[in-house]
Coordinates of C-alpha atoms in Angstrom, one line a residue:
Chain M
M92 CA -10.5 -23.9 -1.3
W93 CA -11.0 -20.3 -0.1
R94 CA -9.3 -19.8 3.2
R95 CA -9.0 -16.9 5.6
Y96 CA -5.5 -15.5 6.2
L97 CA -3.8 -13.0 8.5
L98 CA -1.1 -11.0 6.7
W99 CA 1.3 -9.5 9.1
F100 CA 3.3 -6.5 7.9
A101 CA 6.6 -4.8 8.9
H102 CA 5.9 -1.6 10.8
E103 CA 8.0 0.4 8.4
H104 CA 7.2 2.5 5.3
I105 CA 3.5 2.2 6.3
D106 CA 2.4 4.6 3.6
F107 CA 3.8 2.2 0.9
R108 CA 2.0 -0.9 2.2
H109 CA -1.2 -0.5 0.3
A110 CA 0.5 0.6 -3.0
E111 CA 3.0 -2.3 -2.9
M112 CA 0.3 -4.9 -2.1
Q113 CA -2.1 -3.6 -4.7
S114 CA 0.6 -3.7 -7.3
I115 CA 1.4 -7.3 -6.6
I116 CA -2.2 -8.4 -6.3
S117 CA -3.1 -6.8 -9.6
M118 CA 0.1 -8.0 -11.4
L119 CA -0.6 -11.6 -10.3
D120 CA -4.3 -11.1 -11.0
I121 CA -5.4 -12.7 -7.7
P122 CA -8.9 -12.3 -6.4
V123 CA -8.9 -11.0 -2.8
K124 CA -11.8 -10.7 -0.3
Y125 CA -11.1 -8.3 2.5
I126 CA -12.7 -9.5 5.7
E127 CA -11.7 -6.4 7.5
E128 CA -11.0 -3.0 5.8
P129 CA -7.2 -2.5 5.7
S130 CA -6.1 0.3 8.0
M131 CA -2.9 2.2 8.4
K132 CA -3.4 2.0 12.2
K133 CA -3.1 -1.8 12.2
P134 CA 0.0 -3.8 11.0
Y135 CA -2.1 -6.6 9.6
W136 CA -4.7 -7.4 7.0
I137 CA -7.4 -10.1 7.2
V138 CA -8.2 -11.5 3.8
E139 CA -9.6 -14.5 2.1
L140 CA -7.8 -16.1 -0.9
P141 CA -8.8 -18.9 -3.3
T142 CA -5.8 -21.1 -2.4
E143 CA -2.7 -21.2 -0.3
D144 CA -0.7 -21.1 -3.5
H145 CA -2.1 -17.6 -4.2
L146 CA -0.9 -16.5 -0.8
K147 CA 2.6 -17.9 -1.4
K148 CA 2.8 -16.0 -4.8
I149 CA 2.0 -12.7 -3.0
A150 CA 4.5 -13.4 -0.2
N151 CA 7.1 -14.3 -2.8
R152 CA 7.1 -10.7 -4.0
S153 CA 6.3 -8.4 -1.1
V154 CA 9.1 -6.9 1.0
L155 CA 6.8 -5.1 3.4
L156 CA 4.9 -8.4 4.3
K157 CA 6.4 -10.2 7.3
S158 CA 4.5 -13.4 7.7
C159 CA 1.3 -15.1 6.6
I160 CA -1.0 -17.2 8.9
E161 CA -3.9 -19.3 8.0
L162 CA -6.4 -17.9 10.5
W163 CA -8.1 -20.2 13.0
S164 CA -9.3 -17.7 15.5
H165 CA -9.4 -13.9 16.0
A166 CA -10.9 -12.2 19.0
K167 CA -10.7 -9.2 21.2
T168 CA -9.7 -11.0 24.3
E169 CA -7.7 -14.1 25.1
S170 CA -10.6 -16.0 26.7
E171 CA -12.8 -15.3 23.7
L172 CA -10.0 -16.6 21.4
H173 CA -9.9 -19.9 23.3
E174 CA -13.6 -20.2 23.4
N175 CA -13.8 -19.7 19.6
L176 CA -11.1 -22.4 19.0
K177 CA -13.0 -24.8 21.2
Q178 CA -16.1 -24.2 19.1
A179 CA -14.1 -24.5 15.9
V180 CA -13.2 -28.1 16.7
K181 CA -16.9 -28.9 16.5
N182 CA -17.6 -26.8 13.3
T183 CA -18.0 -29.4 10.6
S184 CA -19.8 -27.1 8.2
G185 CA -16.6 -26.6 6.1
K186 CA -16.9 -22.8 6.3
W187 CA -16.6 -19.9 8.7
L188 CA -19.6 -19.5 11.0
T189 CA -20.6 -16.9 13.5
T190 CA -21.5 -17.8 17.0
Q191 CA -25.0 -16.7 16.3
D192 CA -25.3 -19.5 13.6
L193 CA -24.3 -21.9 16.3
G194 CA -27.0 -20.6 18.6
V195 CA -24.8 -19.0 21.2
V196 CA -26.7 -16.0 22.5
G197 CA -25.0 -12.6 23.2
S198 CA -21.8 -13.0 21.4
N199 CA -20.7 -12.4 17.8
S200 CA -17.5 -14.2 17.1
Q201 CA -16.3 -16.0 14.0
I202 CA -15.6 -19.7 14.1
C203 CA -13.3 -21.4 11.6
P204 CA -14.1 -24.8 10.0
S205 CA -12.8 -27.8 12.0
E206 CA -11.0 -29.3 8.9
Q207 CA -8.3 -26.6 9.2
I208 CA -7.4 -27.8 12.6
E209 CA -7.9 -31.5 11.8
A210 CA -5.4 -31.2 8.9
C211 CA -2.7 -30.6 11.6
C212 CA -3.7 -33.4 14.0
D213 CA -1.9 -36.2 12.3
L214 CA 0.1 -38.4 14.7
K215 CA 3.2 -38.1 12.6
K216 CA 3.1 -34.3 12.1
S217 CA 5.5 -32.6 14.5
F218 CA 4.6 -29.1 15.6
K219 CA 5.5 -26.1 17.7
V220 CA 3.7 -22.9 18.8
D221 CA 5.2 -19.5 18.3
V222 CA 4.2 -16.4 20.3
E223 CA 4.5 -13.0 18.9
T224 CA 3.5 -9.8 20.5
F225 CA 3.3 -6.4 18.9
C226 CA 4.3 -3.3 21.0
K227 CA 4.9 -5.3 24.2
H228 CA 7.7 -7.6 25.4
F229 CA 7.3 -10.8 27.3
T230 CA 9.8 -13.1 28.9
M231 CA 10.2 -16.7 27.7
K232 CA 8.4 -17.9 30.8
E233 CA 5.4 -15.8 30.2
K234 CA 5.3 -16.9 26.5
V235 CA 5.5 -20.6 27.6
H236 CA 2.5 -19.9 29.9
K237 CA 0.6 -18.5 27.0
I238 CA 1.4 -21.6 24.9
E239 CA 0.2 -23.9 27.6
N240 CA -3.2 -22.3 27.4
F241 CA -3.7 -24.1 24.1
S242 CA -3.3 -27.6 25.5
Y243 CA -6.9 -28.5 24.7
L244 CA -6.2 -28.5 21.0
P245 CA -6.4 -32.0 19.6
L246 CA -2.8 -32.0 18.3
K247 CA -1.5 -35.6 18.4
G248 CA 2.0 -35.2 16.8
P249 CA 5.2 -34.6 18.7
V250 CA 6.5 -31.2 19.7
K251 CA 9.6 -30.3 17.8
L252 CA 11.2 -26.9 18.1
K253 CA 13.6 -27.2 15.2
N254 CA 12.1 -27.5 11.7
P255 CA 8.7 -28.9 12.8
D256 CA 6.1 -29.9 10.1
I257 CA 3.6 -27.4 11.4
I258 CA 4.2 -24.0 13.1
L259 CA 1.2 -22.6 14.9
S260 CA 1.3 -18.9 15.7
Y261 CA -0.2 -16.9 18.4
F262 CA -0.2 -13.1 18.0
E263 CA -1.1 -10.4 20.5
F264 CA -1.6 -6.8 19.2
Y265 CA -1.1 -4.0 21.7
G266 CA -1.6 -1.1 19.3
V267 CA 1.0 1.0 17.5
D268 CA 1.7 3.6 20.2
P269 CA 4.8 2.5 22.2
N270 CA 4.1 5.3 24.8
N271 CA 0.6 4.1 25.5
V272 CA 0.6 0.3 25.8
P273 CA -2.5 -1.2 27.3
D274 CA -2.5 -4.0 29.9
K275 CA -4.6 -6.3 27.7
P276 CA -4.1 -6.7 23.9
Y277 CA -6.6 -5.0 21.5
D278 CA -6.6 -8.1 19.2
V279 CA -5.4 -11.7 19.5
F280 CA -5.0 -14.1 16.7
F281 CA -4.2 -17.8 16.3
G282 CA -3.5 -19.9 13.3
R283 CA -1.1 -22.0 11.2
W284 CA 2.0 -20.3 9.8
V285 CA 2.1 -20.6 6.0
T286 CA 4.9 -18.5 4.7
D287 CA 7.0 -15.4 5.1
G288 CA 7.4 -12.3 2.9
Q289 CA 10.7 -11.1 1.4
R290 CA 12.2 -9.3 4.4
D291 CA 15.4 -11.4 4.1
L292 CA 16.0 -9.9 0.7
I293 CA 16.6 -6.5 2.3
Q294 CA 19.6 -7.9 4.1
H295 CA 20.7 -9.8 1.0
H296 CA 20.6 -6.7 -1.1
S297 CA 21.9 -4.4 1.6
L298 CA 24.0 -1.4 0.4
K299 CA 26.5 -2.1 3.2
R300 CA 27.8 -5.1 1.2
R301 CA 27.1 -3.7 -2.4
H302 CA 30.3 -3.4 -4.4
F303 CA 29.5 -0.1 -6.2
I304 CA 27.5 2.6 -4.4
G305 CA 27.2 6.4 -4.9
N306 CA 26.1 9.3 -2.8
T307 CA 22.4 8.8 -3.5
S308 CA 22.1 5.0 -4.0
M309 CA 18.6 3.9 -3.3
D310 CA 18.4 1.6 -0.3
A311 CA 17.5 -2.1 -0.9
Q312 CA 14.0 -2.1 0.5
L313 CA 12.8 1.0 -1.4
S314 CA 14.3 -0.3 -4.6
L315 CA 12.5 -3.6 -4.2
I316 CA 9.2 -1.8 -3.4
M317 CA 9.7 0.3 -6.6
A318 CA 10.2 -2.9 -8.7
N319 CA 7.1 -4.3 -7.2
Q320 CA 5.1 -1.2 -7.9
A321 CA 6.4 -1.2 -11.5
Q322 CA 5.0 -4.8 -11.7
I323 CA 8.3 -6.0 -13.0
T324 CA 8.5 -9.7 -13.9
S325 CA 10.5 -12.2 -15.8
G326 CA 11.3 -11.3 -19.5
H327 CA 10.5 -7.6 -19.0
I328 CA 12.7 -4.8 -20.5
V329 CA 13.2 -2.0 -17.9
L330 CA 14.9 1.4 -18.2
D331 CA 16.3 3.8 -15.6
P332 CA 17.1 7.0 -17.3
F333 CA 18.8 8.5 -14.3
V334 CA 20.6 5.3 -13.4
G335 CA 23.5 6.6 -11.1
S336 CA 25.0 3.6 -9.4
G337 CA 22.2 1.3 -10.6
S338 CA 20.4 0.3 -7.4
L339 CA 17.1 0.2 -9.1
L340 CA 18.4 -2.0 -11.9
V341 CA 19.6 -4.5 -9.3
A342 CA 16.0 -4.8 -7.9
A343 CA 14.5 -5.0 -11.3
G344 CA 17.0 -7.6 -12.4
H345 CA 16.2 -9.6 -9.2
F346 CA 12.6 -10.0 -10.4
G347 CA 13.7 -11.2 -13.8
A348 CA 13.9 -8.0 -15.9
H349 CA 16.5 -7.2 -18.5
V350 CA 17.8 -3.7 -17.8
W351 CA 19.0 -0.6 -19.5
G352 CA 20.3 2.5 -17.8
S353 CA 21.4 5.9 -18.9
D354 CA 23.0 8.8 -17.1
I355 CA 24.7 12.1 -17.9
D356 CA 27.5 11.4 -15.5
F357 CA 30.5 9.9 -17.4
M358 CA 32.5 9.4 -14.2
M359 CA 29.7 7.6 -12.5
L360 CA 29.0 5.1 -15.3
H361 CA 32.7 4.4 -15.6
G362 CA 32.9 3.9 -11.8
R363 CA 35.4 6.7 -11.4
T364 CA 33.6 9.1 -9.0
R365 CA 35.0 9.6 -5.6
P366 CA 34.3 6.6 -3.4
T367 CA 31.3 7.1 -1.1
R368 CA 32.3 4.6 1.6
V369 CA 34.0 5.9 4.7
G370 CA 37.7 5.1 4.7
Q371 CA 37.8 4.1 1.0
K372 CA 40.4 6.1 -1.0
V373 CA 40.1 4.7 -4.5
R374 CA 37.4 2.8 -6.5
A375 CA 38.1 -0.8 -7.2
S376 CA 38.3 -1.9 -10.8
E377 CA 35.2 -4.1 -10.6
E378 CA 33.0 -1.2 -9.2
S379 CA 30.4 -0.7 -11.9
I380 CA 26.7 -1.3 -12.4
R381 CA 27.6 -4.5 -14.3
G382 CA 29.7 -5.5 -11.3
N383 CA 26.7 -5.0 -9.0
M384 CA 24.6 -7.2 -11.2
K385 CA 27.3 -9.8 -11.1
Q386 CA 27.4 -9.7 -7.3
Y387 CA 23.8 -10.9 -7.2
S388 CA 24.4 -13.4 -10.1
I389 CA 21.9 -11.5 -12.3
D390 CA 24.5 -10.1 -14.8
S391 CA 22.9 -12.2 -17.6
R392 CA 20.1 -9.7 -17.4
Y393 CA 22.3 -6.6 -17.7
L394 CA 21.9 -5.1 -21.2
D395 CA 23.9 -1.8 -21.2
V396 CA 24.3 1.6 -19.7
V397 CA 24.7 4.6 -22.0
I398 CA 26.1 8.1 -21.2
S399 CA 23.4 10.5 -22.4
D400 CA 21.5 13.6 -21.6
F401 CA 17.9 12.8 -20.8
S402 CA 16.7 16.2 -22.0
L403 CA 17.5 15.1 -25.6
P404 CA 16.0 12.1 -27.5
M405 CA 18.2 9.0 -27.9
W406 CA 16.0 5.9 -28.1
R407 CA 14.6 4.8 -31.4
E408 CA 11.0 5.8 -32.0
G409 CA 8.7 2.9 -31.3
L410 CA 10.9 1.2 -28.7
K411 CA 8.6 0.3 -25.8
F412 CA 9.7 -0.5 -22.3
D413 CA 7.8 -2.8 -19.9
A414 CA 8.6 -0.4 -17.0
I415 CA 10.5 2.8 -16.3
V416 CA 11.8 3.1 -12.7
T417 CA 13.9 6.1 -11.8
D418 CA 15.0 8.5 -9.1
P419 CA 15.7 11.8 -10.8
P420 CA 18.2 14.2 -9.3
Y421 CA 16.6 16.7 -6.9
G422 CA 19.5 19.1 -7.2
V423 CA 20.4 18.8 -3.5
R424 CA 22.7 15.9 -3.0
E425 CA 23.5 15.6 -6.7
P426 CA 23.2 18.3 -9.4
A427 CA 20.2 18.3 -11.7
E428 CA 22.0 19.2 -15.0
K429 CA 21.8 19.0 -18.7
I430 CA 24.4 19.9 -21.4
G431 CA 24.3 23.6 -22.2
I432 CA 26.0 26.9 -21.8
E433 CA 24.8 30.4 -20.9
K434 CA 27.1 32.1 -23.4
E435 CA 25.6 32.9 -26.8
N436 CA 27.2 31.8 -30.1
Y437 CA 29.6 29.5 -28.3
T438 CA 31.9 27.5 -30.6
L439 CA 34.3 24.7 -29.9
S440 CA 37.5 24.6 -32.0
E441 CA 38.5 21.2 -33.5
E442 CA 41.6 20.7 -31.4
H443 CA 39.4 20.8 -28.3
Q444 CA 36.9 18.3 -29.6
I445 CA 38.7 15.3 -28.3
N446 CA 38.0 14.4 -24.7
H447 CA 36.0 17.6 -24.3
I448 CA 33.9 17.7 -21.2
P449 CA 30.8 19.7 -22.0
S450 CA 29.6 22.4 -19.7
K451 CA 26.2 22.0 -18.0
V452 CA 23.3 24.2 -17.1
E453 CA 20.6 23.6 -14.6
Y454 CA 17.9 21.1 -15.6
G455 CA 15.0 22.3 -13.3
L456 CA 12.7 19.8 -11.7
P457 CA 9.6 20.9 -13.7
H458 CA 11.5 20.3 -16.9
I459 CA 12.8 16.9 -15.7
Y460 CA 9.3 15.7 -14.8
S461 CA 7.6 17.0 -17.9
D462 CA 10.3 15.3 -20.0
L463 CA 10.0 12.1 -18.0
L464 CA 6.2 11.9 -18.3
N465 CA 6.3 12.7 -22.0
F466 CA 9.0 10.0 -22.4
A467 CA 7.0 7.5 -20.5
A468 CA 3.8 8.2 -22.5
R469 CA 5.8 7.6 -25.7
H470 CA 8.0 4.7 -24.7
L471 CA 5.9 2.6 -22.3
E472 CA 3.9 -0.4 -23.4
M473 CA 0.2 0.1 -22.9
G474 CA -0.9 -0.6 -19.4
R475 CA 2.7 -0.6 -18.1
R476 CA 4.1 1.6 -15.4
L477 CA 6.4 4.5 -14.6
V478 CA 7.6 4.6 -11.0
C479 CA 9.6 7.7 -9.9
W480 CA 10.3 9.8 -6.8
Y481 CA 9.2 13.4 -6.4
P482 CA 10.6 15.7 -3.8
L483 CA 8.6 18.4 -2.2
V484 CA 8.2 20.7 0.8
R485 CA 5.6 19.0 3.0
E486 CA 3.4 22.0 3.8
E487 CA 3.1 22.9 0.2
Y488 CA 1.9 19.5 -1.0
K489 CA -1.3 19.4 -3.0
E490 CA -2.3 16.2 -4.7
D491 CA -3.7 18.0 -7.7
E492 CA -0.4 19.8 -8.3
L493 CA 1.6 16.6 -8.9
P494 CA 3.1 16.1 -12.4
C495 CA 0.4 14.8 -14.7
H496 CA 0.0 13.7 -18.3
P497 CA -3.2 12.7 -20.2
C498 CA -1.7 9.3 -21.2
L499 CA -0.7 8.4 -17.6
R500 CA -3.0 7.7 -14.7
L501 CA -1.6 8.1 -11.1
V502 CA -2.1 4.8 -9.4
G503 CA 0.2 5.0 -6.4
N504 CA 1.4 7.9 -4.3
S505 CA 3.3 7.2 -1.0
E506 CA 5.2 9.6 1.2
Q507 CA 8.6 9.1 2.7
V508 CA 9.4 11.8 5.2
L509 CA 12.9 13.2 4.8
S510 CA 13.0 15.9 7.4
K511 CA 10.6 18.0 9.4
L512 CA 9.9 20.1 6.4
T513 CA 10.7 18.0 3.3
A514 CA 9.5 14.7 1.9
R515 CA 9.6 12.7 -1.3
R516 CA 6.7 10.8 -2.8
L517 CA 6.9 7.6 -4.7
L518 CA 4.6 8.2 -7.7
T519 CA 3.4 5.3 -9.8
Y520 CA 1.7 6.0 -13.2
E521 CA 0.1 3.6 -15.5
K522 CA -0.1 4.2 -19.2
V523 CA -3.8 4.3 -20.2
H524 CA -3.7 6.0 -23.7
D525 CA -1.5 6.0 -26.7
N526 CA -0.7 8.7 -29.3
V527 CA -1.0 11.9 -27.4
P528 CA 1.2 14.9 -28.4
N529 CA 3.9 16.3 -26.2
I530 CA 2.6 18.4 -23.4
P531 CA 4.6 21.5 -22.7
V532 CA 6.0 22.2 -19.2
D533 CA 3.3 22.9 -16.8
P534 CA 3.5 26.7 -16.1
N535 CA 2.4 26.2 -12.4
S536 CA 5.1 23.7 -11.8
A537 CA 7.7 26.5 -12.3
A538 CA 6.8 27.3 -8.7
H539 CA 8.2 24.0 -7.7
N540 CA 11.8 24.8 -7.1
F541 CA 12.7 22.2 -4.5
R542 CA 16.3 23.0 -4.4
E543 CA 15.8 26.7 -3.6
K544 CA 13.2 26.0 -1.0
Y545 CA 15.2 23.2 0.5
F546 CA 18.2 25.5 1.1
S547 CA 16.2 28.6 2.0
I548 CA 14.2 26.7 4.6
G549 CA 17.5 25.5 6.0
E550 CA 18.8 29.0 5.9
I551 CA 15.8 30.3 8.0
S552 CA 16.1 27.7 10.6
R553 CA 19.9 28.2 10.8
K554 CA 19.4 31.9 11.2
E555 CA 16.7 31.4 13.8
R556 CA 18.9 29.0 15.7
K557 CA 21.8 31.4 15.7
E558 CA 19.6 34.3 16.8
R559 CA 18.1 32.2 19.6
K560 CA 21.6 31.1 20.8
A561 CA 22.8 34.7 20.7
A562 CA 19.8 35.8 22.7
E563 CA 20.5 33.0 25.2
I564 CA 24.1 34.1 25.6
V565 CA 23.1 37.7 26.2
A566 CA 20.4 36.6 28.7
N567 CA 22.9 34.4 30.5
A568 CA 25.5 37.1 30.7
A569 CA 23.0 39.5 32.1
F570 CA 21.9 36.9 34.7
I571 CA 25.5 36.2 35.7
A572 CA 26.2 40.0 35.9
L573 CA 23.1 40.5 38.0
A574 CA 24.0 37.7 40.4
H575 CA 27.5 39.0 40.6
N576 CA 26.3 42.5 41.4
K577 CA 24.0 41.1 44.1
K578 CA 26.9 39.2 45.7
N579 CA 29.1 42.3 45.6
N580 CA 26.3 44.4 47.1
L581 CA 25.9 41.9 50.0
H582 CA 29.7 42.0 50.6
D583 CA 29.5 45.8 50.6
K584 CA 26.9 45.7 53.3
Chain E
M137 CA 27.9 -2.1 -26.0
K138 CA 25.7 -5.1 -27.0
L139 CA 24.1 -5.2 -30.4
I140 CA 20.6 -5.1 -28.8
T141 CA 21.5 -1.7 -27.5
H142 CA 22.8 -0.6 -30.9
N143 CA 19.5 -1.6 -32.4
M144 CA 17.7 0.9 -30.2
L145 CA 20.1 3.9 -30.3
T146 CA 19.8 7.0 -32.6
S147 CA 21.6 10.3 -33.0
K148 CA 18.4 12.3 -33.4
C149 CA 19.6 14.4 -30.5
L150 CA 21.7 16.3 -33.1
K151 CA 20.2 19.4 -34.6
G152 CA 19.1 18.9 -38.2
V153 CA 19.2 15.1 -37.9
I154 CA 15.8 13.5 -38.6
T155 CA 16.1 9.8 -37.8
G156 CA 19.8 9.3 -37.0
Y157 CA 19.3 5.6 -37.5
P158 CA 21.0 3.2 -37.8
L159 CA 24.4 4.3 -36.4
A160 CA 27.4 2.8 -38.2
I161 CA 29.7 0.8 -35.9
T162 CA 33.5 1.0 -36.1
A163 CA 34.9 -1.5 -33.6
T164 CA 38.5 -1.7 -32.6
V165 CA 37.9 -4.2 -29.8
V166 CA 35.1 -6.7 -29.8
K167 CA 34.5 -9.1 -26.8
V168 CA 32.4 -12.3 -26.9
S169 CA 31.4 -13.4 -23.4
E170 CA 29.0 -16.1 -22.3
V171 CA 25.5 -15.0 -21.2
E172 CA 22.9 -17.4 -19.8
Y173 CA 20.5 -18.3 -22.6
N174 CA 16.9 -17.2 -22.0
P175 CA 14.7 -18.2 -24.9
E176 CA 11.6 -16.5 -23.4
F177 CA 13.4 -13.1 -23.4
I178 CA 14.8 -13.6 -26.9
S179 CA 11.4 -14.5 -28.3
R180 CA 9.9 -11.4 -26.7
I181 CA 12.6 -9.0 -28.0
I182 CA 12.7 -10.2 -31.6
P183 CA 9.5 -8.4 -32.7
K184 CA 10.9 -5.2 -31.2
L185 CA 14.0 -5.3 -33.3
D186 CA 14.9 -3.9 -36.6
W187 CA 16.2 -7.2 -37.9
E188 CA 18.0 -5.9 -41.0
V189 CA 19.9 -3.4 -38.9
L190 CA 20.9 -6.1 -36.4
W191 CA 22.1 -8.4 -39.2
K192 CA 24.1 -5.7 -40.9
A193 CA 25.6 -4.5 -37.6
A194 CA 26.7 -8.0 -36.7
D195 CA 28.1 -8.6 -40.1
S196 CA 29.9 -5.2 -40.2
I197 CA 31.9 -6.2 -37.1
G198 CA 32.5 -9.7 -38.3
H199 CA 30.2 -11.5 -35.9
N200 CA 27.1 -12.5 -37.8
E201 CA 27.4 -15.9 -36.2
G202 CA 25.6 -17.6 -39.1
L203 CA 22.4 -15.6 -38.3
P204 CA 20.0 -15.5 -41.3
P205 CA 19.4 -12.0 -42.8
T206 CA 15.6 -12.4 -42.3
I207 CA 13.6 -13.5 -39.3
D208 CA 12.4 -17.1 -39.4
P209 CA 8.5 -16.8 -39.4
K210 CA 8.3 -19.6 -36.8
F211 CA 11.2 -18.3 -34.7
E212 CA 9.7 -19.2 -31.3
D213 CA 10.0 -22.9 -32.0
N214 CA 13.4 -22.7 -33.8
E215 CA 15.9 -23.2 -31.0
E216 CA 18.9 -23.0 -33.3
F217 CA 17.7 -19.7 -34.6
L218 CA 17.0 -18.4 -31.1
R219 CA 20.5 -19.4 -29.9
K220 CA 22.1 -17.6 -32.7
A221 CA 20.0 -14.5 -32.1
H222 CA 20.9 -14.8 -28.4
K223 CA 24.6 -14.8 -29.2
V224 CA 24.4 -11.8 -31.5
L225 CA 22.1 -9.8 -29.3
L226 CA 23.7 -10.4 -25.8
E227 CA 27.1 -12.1 -26.1
V228 CA 28.9 -10.0 -28.7
E229 CA 30.0 -6.6 -27.3
V230 CA 31.8 -3.7 -28.8
E231 CA 34.4 -2.7 -26.1
E232 CA 36.2 0.0 -27.9
G233 CA 35.3 1.9 -31.1
Y234 CA 32.8 4.5 -32.1
L235 CA 29.3 5.0 -33.6
T236 CA 28.8 7.3 -36.6
C237 CA 25.6 9.3 -37.3
P238 CA 24.3 8.3 -40.8
E239 CA 23.2 11.8 -41.6
S240 CA 25.8 14.2 -40.1
G241 CA 28.9 11.9 -39.7
R242 CA 29.2 12.9 -36.0
Q243 CA 31.1 10.2 -34.1
F244 CA 30.2 9.0 -30.6
P245 CA 33.0 7.1 -28.8
I246 CA 32.6 3.7 -27.1
T247 CA 35.0 3.2 -24.3
K248 CA 35.1 0.2 -21.9
G249 CA 31.9 -1.0 -23.5
I250 CA 30.0 2.2 -22.7
P251 CA 28.8 4.4 -25.6
N252 CA 29.0 8.2 -24.9
M253 CA 26.1 9.9 -26.6
L254 CA 26.7 13.3 -25.0
L255 CA 26.8 16.3 -27.3
T256 CA 29.0 19.4 -26.7
E257 CA 27.5 22.6 -25.4
A258 CA 28.1 24.1 -28.9
E259 CA 25.9 21.5 -30.5
V260 CA 22.9 22.0 -28.2
Q261 CA 22.7 25.8 -28.7

């Protein structure tokens, strides 16, 4: 039975909302009817789905989704909302009607079918009403007053505040600008709570309690969003070729994938880098990617990590992954390096072979991304996804200059702002063709030197700041001297 | 290093090496630990494997666990077969030892279960 639902989102990572939801909806192959065009300016979607089960499946994956309500009434004002609900009790047509269908002149509201309300009117079904307001705070007393306005509803069961059979939700939306909150809400909603999204998982996977973390461990929420965008599900084989401390593998493993990781950093994979946590002097023995998987009881899905240089081939030809999720080094907080040496005709004597630590040269971002896209085109199953971060200077961003490959179609592109000038974008590519030759490094992308720009921008602003400060000091000194002179002059007189 | 990983690794990063597969295993420490059995995953991974390489690798470190040298044509329904494959693929691990490139003889060490496939700067010139 198609029903209308209100999907309420967290007001965080707004640019990722659409990409995450679309990935989940297409992965689960769920037909969705949009009753209202989704907008970045509103923290909610109004949709129709074939069954409540479909809704629960979506909510079971999304970390940006907060809660889901079976919609009974939606209006611009409180009085209209109540009016609609009163009409709804009489709407026995079994479908949503407009007030015009019912012969009410001069208004254009939507009235839900009465059976939705009747299903909650059982004598034995306990209930409670929750009030939630977005962008405005109310006292408990004010909330109780709002709840009492619903007393006309034909609910016969007892009120029970703890674990009731039915939770009814009343939402008031006061816009998204906290500096400009109106007296009356823009939109009001009422309905039956169905389920919550996976917000709790963010706490459960929090880096604060993760055994093994590094300097650039991806936070739990973004890792889970990446796993969703990669459409990872049970039985999949997933690779992170710049694995680091393995945050992305934890999220992939959570959704049922078996995971491989590789990294050039020997010390990191052996859990012997300097501890990142404040106050921690030495790494504990169980600190490793495997240890992290164990912490969340998903170590049965840990395959292996391998120390390797991504610029060179290692995996067997024909091996296909179900997803590649990765956060390559940007060269700012961790070096972007591959094995190499500037010297020509370098040789290594045999006595130095054992335990030799090879020297490294810069592995520039254009090379990393061209290798990554070529690798994905070769080693992804058809129709499967590569999800990776891409750092850039905000004012230079042009969508058509993002890394591209003829076998891969860009299906997701969301921005996370890092500073006033820099950002990184989460890019999601889907493999759409097989058998395409290697594409050489894009000559234009050589202009993309994030590291250099990152530091030179910082340099400029630092310089400016210093100059401004120096000018201020000079001005102050002059002012003080002037005041002093005046004073002296007065004394002289 | 699990044998499922060994089945996918090559040494073709080396100059002059064409396939670099399969790598020979020399194991000094082998560990067998219990891993939750997941028949769905095993059935999915079997077609991706080089079975002959898997069997020989398992046999070479003394852990073929009674696995047949060829794939059962109806492996999806053969639980005994899947359990044996599960054991060889996911439970047997080479903790210490090395991998040897079949073409050049270059050795790659495995320490604490992690293979180190890095080359030296001289080898990448």
